[in-house]
């Protein structure tokens, strides 16, 4: 008899975030998205702010409610907010990765 690991039994976990009146439950990224987010967040050129904003928007748009976080919402965030969202998200991913559940 062959043992089969069923990915459907893996519990989904969500990163909760509130932006003004908008509350989201953000999903962990797939590998392709994680690579892109990581590369965008490490940009060191004149487009670093734009790329940081794109990374945060990608993260926020992958959410449980399929809500779209518009450019206008992202444009209202300052650098510190963008940076903190990214930091908190990666801290959450790290904790979830190391969680035994």
CSV table of N, CA and C in Angstrom, one decimal:
chain,number,residue,atom,x,y,z
A,1,UNK,N,0.8,-1.2,0.0
A,1,UNK,CA,0.0,0.0,0.0
A,1,UNK,C,0.9,1.3,0.0
A,2,UNK,N,0.5,2.2,-0.8
A,2,UNK,CA,1.3,3.4,-0.9
A,2,UNK,C,0.7,4.5,0.0
A,3,UNK,N,1.5,5.1,0.7
A,3,UNK,CA,1.1,6.3,1.6
A,3,UNK,C,1.1,7.5,0.7
A,4,UNK,N,0.0,8.3,0.7
A,4,UNK,CA,-0.2,9.5,-0.1
A,4,UNK,C,-0.4,10.7,0.9
A,5,UNK,N,0.5,11.6,0.7
A,5,UNK,CA,0.4,12.9,1.4
A,5,UNK,C,-0.6,13.8,0.7
A,6,UNK,N,-1.7,14.2,1.4
A,6,UNK,CA,-2.8,15.0,0.8
A,6,UNK,C,-2.6,16.4,1.2
A,7,UNK,N,-2.2,17.3,0.2
A,7,UNK,CA,-2.0,18.7,0.5
A,7,UNK,C,-3.3,19.4,0.9
A,8,UNK,N,-4.4,18.8,0.6
A,8,UNK,CA,-5.7,19.4,0.9
A,8,UNK,C,-6.0,19.4,2.4
A,9,UNK,N,-5.2,18.6,3.2
A,9,UNK,CA,-5.4,18.6,4.7
A,9,UNK,C,-4.6,19.7,5.4
A,10,UNK,N,-3.7,20.3,4.7
A,10,UNK,CA,-2.8,21.4,5.2
A,10,UNK,C,-3.7,22.6,5.6
A,11,UNK,N,-3.6,23.0,6.8
A,11,UNK,CA,-4.3,24.2,7.2
A,11,UNK,C,-3.8,25.5,6.6
A,12,UNK,N,-4.7,26.3,6.0
A,12,UNK,CA,-4.2,27.6,5.5
A,12,UNK,C,-4.2,28.5,6.7
A,13,UNK,N,-3.2,29.4,6.6
A,13,UNK,CA,-3.0,30.4,7.7
A,13,UNK,C,-3.0,31.8,7.0
A,14,UNK,N,-3.4,32.7,7.7
A,14,UNK,CA,-3.6,34.1,7.2
A,14,UNK,C,-3.0,35.1,8.0
A,15,UNK,N,-2.4,36.2,7.4
A,15,UNK,CA,-1.8,37.3,8.0
A,15,UNK,C,-2.9,38.4,8.0
A,16,UNK,N,-3.4,38.8,9.2
A,16,UNK,CA,-4.4,39.8,9.3
A,16,UNK,C,-3.8,41.2,9.3
A,17,UNK,N,-4.4,42.1,8.5
A,17,UNK,CA,-3.9,43.5,8.4
A,17,UNK,C,-5.1,44.4,8.3
A,18,UNK,N,-5.0,45.6,8.9
A,18,UNK,CA,-6.0,46.6,8.7
A,18,UNK,C,-5.4,47.9,8.2
A,19,UNK,N,-6.0,48.4,7.1
A,19,UNK,CA,-5.6,49.6,6.4
A,19,UNK,C,-6.8,50.6,6.5
A,20,UNK,N,-6.8,51.5,7.4
A,20,UNK,CA,-8.0,52.3,7.6
A,20,UNK,C,-9.2,51.4,7.9
A,21,UNK,N,-10.2,51.5,7.0
A,21,UNK,CA,-11.4,50.7,7.2
A,21,UNK,C,-11.3,49.3,6.5
A,22,UNK,N,-10.3,49.1,5.8
A,22,UNK,CA,-10.1,47.8,5.0
A,22,UNK,C,-9.4,46.8,5.9
A,23,UNK,N,-10.0,45.7,6.1
A,23,UNK,CA,-9.4,44.6,6.8
A,23,UNK,C,-9.2,43.4,5.9
A,24,UNK,N,-8.0,42.8,5.9
A,24,UNK,CA,-7.7,41.8,5.0
A,24,UNK,C,-7.1,40.6,5.8
A,25,UNK,N,-7.3,39.4,5.2
A,25,UNK,CA,-6.6,38.2,5.7
A,25,UNK,C,-5.7,37.7,4.5
A,26,UNK,N,-4.5,38.0,4.6
A,26,UNK,CA,-3.5,37.8,3.5
A,26,UNK,C,-3.0,36.4,3.6
A,27,UNK,N,-2.9,35.7,2.4
A,27,UNK,CA,-2.5,34.4,2.3
A,27,UNK,C,-0.9,34.3,2.2
A,28,UNK,N,-0.3,33.2,2.6
A,28,UNK,CA,1.1,33.1,2.3
A,28,UNK,C,1.3,33.0,0.8
A,29,UNK,N,2.4,33.6,0.3
A,29,UNK,CA,2.7,33.6,-1.1
A,29,UNK,C,3.1,32.2,-1.7
A,30,UNK,N,2.8,32.0,-2.9
A,30,UNK,CA,3.4,30.9,-3.6
A,30,UNK,C,4.9,31.2,-3.9
A,31,UNK,N,5.6,30.2,-4.2
A,31,UNK,CA,7.1,30.4,-4.4
A,31,UNK,C,7.4,31.4,-5.4
A,32,UNK,N,6.8,31.4,-6.6
A,32,UNK,CA,7.1,32.4,-7.6
A,32,UNK,C,6.8,33.8,-7.1
A,33,UNK,N,5.7,34.0,-6.4
A,33,UNK,CA,5.4,35.4,-5.9
A,33,UNK,C,6.4,35.8,-4.8
A,34,UNK,N,6.7,34.8,-3.9
A,34,UNK,CA,7.7,35.1,-2.9
A,34,UNK,C,9.0,35.6,-3.5
A,35,UNK,N,9.5,34.9,-4.5
A,35,UNK,CA,10.7,35.3,-5.2
A,35,UNK,C,10.6,36.7,-5.7
A,36,UNK,N,9.5,37.1,-6.3
A,36,UNK,CA,9.3,38.4,-6.9
A,36,UNK,C,9.2,39.4,-5.8
A,37,UNK,N,8.5,39.1,-4.7
A,37,UNK,CA,8.3,40.1,-3.6
A,37,UNK,C,9.7,40.3,-3.0
A,38,UNK,N,10.5,39.3,-2.8
A,38,UNK,CA,11.8,39.4,-2.2
A,38,UNK,C,12.7,40.2,-3.0
A,39,UNK,N,12.7,40.0,-4.3
A,39,UNK,CA,13.6,40.8,-5.2
A,39,UNK,C,13.1,42.3,-5.2
A,40,UNK,N,11.8,42.5,-5.2
A,40,UNK,CA,11.3,43.9,-5.2
A,40,UNK,C,11.7,44.6,-3.9
A,41,UNK,N,11.6,43.9,-2.8
A,41,UNK,CA,11.8,44.5,-1.5
A,41,UNK,C,13.3,44.8,-1.3
A,42,UNK,N,14.2,44.2,-2.1
A,42,UNK,CA,15.6,44.5,-1.9
A,42,UNK,C,16.2,45.4,-3.0
A,43,UNK,N,15.3,46.1,-3.7
A,43,UNK,CA,15.7,47.0,-4.8
A,43,UNK,C,16.6,48.1,-4.2
A,44,UNK,N,17.7,48.4,-4.9
A,44,UNK,CA,18.6,49.5,-4.4
A,44,UNK,C,18.8,50.6,-5.4
A,45,UNK,N,17.9,50.7,-6.3
A,45,UNK,CA,18.0,51.8,-7.3
A,45,UNK,C,17.0,52.9,-7.1
A,46,UNK,N,17.0,53.8,-8.1
A,46,UNK,CA,16.1,54.9,-8.0
A,46,UNK,C,14.6,54.5,-8.0
A,47,UNK,N,14.3,53.3,-8.4
A,47,UNK,CA,12.9,52.9,-8.4
A,47,UNK,C,12.5,52.1,-7.1
A,48,UNK,N,13.4,52.1,-6.1
A,48,UNK,CA,13.2,51.3,-4.9
A,48,UNK,C,11.8,51.5,-4.2
A,49,UNK,N,11.4,52.8,-4.1
A,49,UNK,CA,10.1,53.1,-3.5
A,49,UNK,C,9.0,52.5,-4.3
A,50,UNK,N,9.0,52.6,-5.6
A,50,UNK,CA,8.0,52.1,-6.5
A,50,UNK,C,7.9,50.6,-6.3
A,51,UNK,N,9.1,50.0,-6.3
A,51,UNK,CA,9.2,48.5,-6.3
A,51,UNK,C,8.8,48.0,-4.9
A,52,UNK,N,9.1,48.7,-3.8
A,52,UNK,CA,8.6,48.4,-2.5
A,52,UNK,C,7.1,48.4,-2.4
A,53,UNK,N,6.5,49.5,-3.0
A,53,UNK,CA,5.0,49.6,-3.1
A,53,UNK,C,4.4,48.5,-3.9
A,54,UNK,N,5.0,48.1,-5.0
A,54,UNK,CA,4.5,47.0,-5.8
A,54,UNK,C,4.6,45.7,-5.0
A,55,UNK,N,5.6,45.5,-4.2
A,55,UNK,CA,5.7,44.2,-3.4
A,55,UNK,C,4.6,44.2,-2.4
A,56,UNK,N,4.4,45.3,-1.7
A,56,UNK,CA,3.3,45.4,-0.7
A,56,UNK,C,2.0,45.2,-1.3
A,57,UNK,N,1.8,45.8,-2.5
A,57,UNK,CA,0.5,45.6,-3.2
A,57,UNK,C,0.3,44.1,-3.6
A,58,UNK,N,1.3,43.5,-4.0
A,58,UNK,CA,1.2,42.1,-4.4
A,58,UNK,C,0.8,41.2,-3.2
A,59,UNK,N,1.4,41.5,-2.0
A,59,UNK,CA,1.1,40.8,-0.8
A,59,UNK,C,-0.3,41.0,-0.4
A,60,UNK,N,-0.8,42.3,-0.4
A,60,UNK,CA,-2.1,42.6,0.1
A,60,UNK,C,-3.2,42.1,-0.9
A,61,UNK,N,-2.9,42.0,-2.1
A,61,UNK,CA,-3.9,41.6,-3.1
A,61,UNK,C,-4.1,40.0,-3.1
A,62,UNK,N,-3.2,39.3,-2.4
A,62,UNK,CA,-3.4,37.9,-2.3
A,62,UNK,C,-4.1,37.6,-1.0
A,63,UNK,N,-5.4,37.9,-0.9
A,63,UNK,CA,-6.1,37.8,0.4
A,63,UNK,C,-7.3,36.9,0.3
A,64,UNK,N,-7.8,36.4,1.4
A,64,UNK,CA,-8.9,35.5,1.5
A,64,UNK,C,-10.1,36.0,0.9
A,65,UNK,N,-10.4,37.3,1.0
A,65,UNK,CA,-11.7,37.8,0.5
A,65,UNK,C,-11.6,38.2,-1.0
A,66,UNK,N,-10.5,38.0,-1.6
A,66,UNK,CA,-10.3,38.4,-3.0
A,66,UNK,C,-10.5,39.9,-3.2
A,67,UNK,N,-10.2,40.7,-2.2
A,67,UNK,CA,-10.4,42.2,-2.3
A,67,UNK,C,-9.2,42.7,-3.0
A,68,UNK,N,-9.4,43.7,-3.9
A,68,UNK,CA,-8.3,44.4,-4.6
A,68,UNK,C,-7.9,45.6,-3.8
A,69,UNK,N,-6.6,45.7,-3.5
A,69,UNK,CA,-6.1,46.9,-2.9
A,69,UNK,C,-5.6,47.8,-4.0
A,70,UNK,N,-6.3,48.9,-4.2
A,70,UNK,CA,-6.0,49.8,-5.3
A,70,UNK,C,-4.7,50.5,-5.2
A,71,UNK,N,-4.3,51.1,-6.4
A,71,UNK,CA,-3.1,51.9,-6.4
A,71,UNK,C,-3.3,53.1,-5.5
A,72,UNK,N,-4.6,53.6,-5.4
A,72,UNK,CA,-4.8,54.8,-4.6
A,72,UNK,C,-4.6,54.5,-3.1
A,73,UNK,N,-4.9,53.3,-2.6
A,73,UNK,CA,-4.7,52.9,-1.2
A,73,UNK,C,-3.2,52.8,-1.0
A,74,UNK,N,-2.5,52.2,-1.9
A,74,UNK,CA,-1.0,52.1,-1.8
A,74,UNK,C,-0.4,53.4,-1.8
A,75,UNK,N,-0.8,54.3,-2.7
A,75,UNK,CA,-0.2,55.6,-2.8
A,75,UNK,C,-0.4,56.5,-1.5
A,76,UNK,N,-1.4,56.1,-0.7
A,76,UNK,CA,-1.6,56.9,0.5
A,76,UNK,C,-0.7,56.4,1.7
A,77,UNK,N,0.0,55.3,1.5
A,77,UNK,CA,1.0,54.8,2.5
A,77,UNK,C,2.3,55.5,2.4
A,78,UNK,N,2.9,55.8,3.5
A,78,UNK,CA,4.2,56.4,3.4
A,78,UNK,C,5.3,55.3,3.5
A,79,UNK,N,6.5,55.7,3.3
A,79,UNK,CA,7.6,54.7,3.3
A,79,UNK,C,7.7,53.9,4.6
A,80,UNK,N,7.5,54.5,5.7
A,80,UNK,CA,7.6,53.8,7.0
A,80,UNK,C,6.5,52.7,7.0
A,81,UNK,N,5.3,53.1,6.6
A,81,UNK,CA,4.2,52.1,6.6
A,81,UNK,C,4.4,50.9,5.6
A,82,UNK,N,4.9,51.2,4.4
A,82,UNK,CA,5.2,50.2,3.5
A,82,UNK,C,6.3,49.2,4.1
A,83,UNK,N,7.3,49.8,4.7
A,83,UNK,CA,8.4,49.0,5.2
A,83,UNK,C,7.9,48.2,6.4
A,84,UNK,N,7.1,48.7,7.2
A,84,UNK,CA,6.5,48.0,8.4
A,84,UNK,C,5.6,46.9,8.0
A,85,UNK,N,4.8,47.1,6.9
A,85,UNK,CA,3.9,46.0,6.4
A,85,UNK,C,4.8,44.9,5.9
A,86,UNK,N,5.8,45.2,5.2
A,86,UNK,CA,6.7,44.1,4.6
A,86,UNK,C,7.4,43.4,5.7
A,87,UNK,N,7.9,44.1,6.7
A,87,UNK,CA,8.6,43.5,7.9
A,87,UNK,C,7.7,42.6,8.6
A,88,UNK,N,6.5,43.1,9.0
A,88,UNK,CA,5.6,42.3,9.7
A,88,UNK,C,5.2,41.0,9.0
A,89,UNK,N,5.0,41.2,7.7
A,89,UNK,CA,4.6,40.0,6.9
A,89,UNK,C,5.7,39.0,6.8
A,90,UNK,N,6.9,39.4,6.6
A,90,UNK,CA,8.0,38.4,6.6
A,90,UNK,C,8.2,37.8,8.0
A,91,UNK,N,8.0,38.6,9.1
A,91,UNK,CA,8.1,38.0,10.4
A,91,UNK,C,7.0,36.9,10.6
A,92,UNK,N,5.8,37.2,10.1
A,92,UNK,CA,4.7,36.3,10.2
A,92,UNK,C,5.0,35.0,9.4
A,93,UNK,N,5.6,35.2,8.2
A,93,UNK,CA,5.9,34.0,7.4
A,93,UNK,C,7.0,33.2,8.1
A,94,UNK,N,7.9,33.8,8.8
A,94,UNK,CA,9.0,33.1,9.5
A,94,UNK,C,8.4,32.3,10.7
A,95,UNK,N,7.5,32.9,11.4
A,95,UNK,CA,6.9,32.2,12.5
A,95,UNK,C,6.0,31.1,12.1
A,96,UNK,N,5.3,31.3,11.0
A,96,UNK,CA,4.4,30.2,10.5
A,96,UNK,C,5.2,29.1,9.9
A,97,UNK,N,6.3,29.4,9.3
A,97,UNK,CA,7.2,28.3,8.8
A,97,UNK,C,7.8,27.5,9.9
A,98,UNK,N,8.1,28.1,11.0
A,98,UNK,CA,8.6,27.3,12.1
A,98,UNK,C,7.6,26.8,13.1
A,99,UNK,N,6.3,27.1,12.9
A,99,UNK,CA,5.3,26.6,13.7
A,99,UNK,C,5.1,25.1,13.5
A,100,UNK,N,4.9,24.3,14.6
A,100,UNK,CA,4.8,22.9,14.4
A,100,UNK,C,3.4,22.5,13.9
A,101,UNK,N,2.4,23.4,13.9
A,101,UNK,CA,1.1,23.0,13.4
A,101,UNK,C,1.0,23.3,11.9
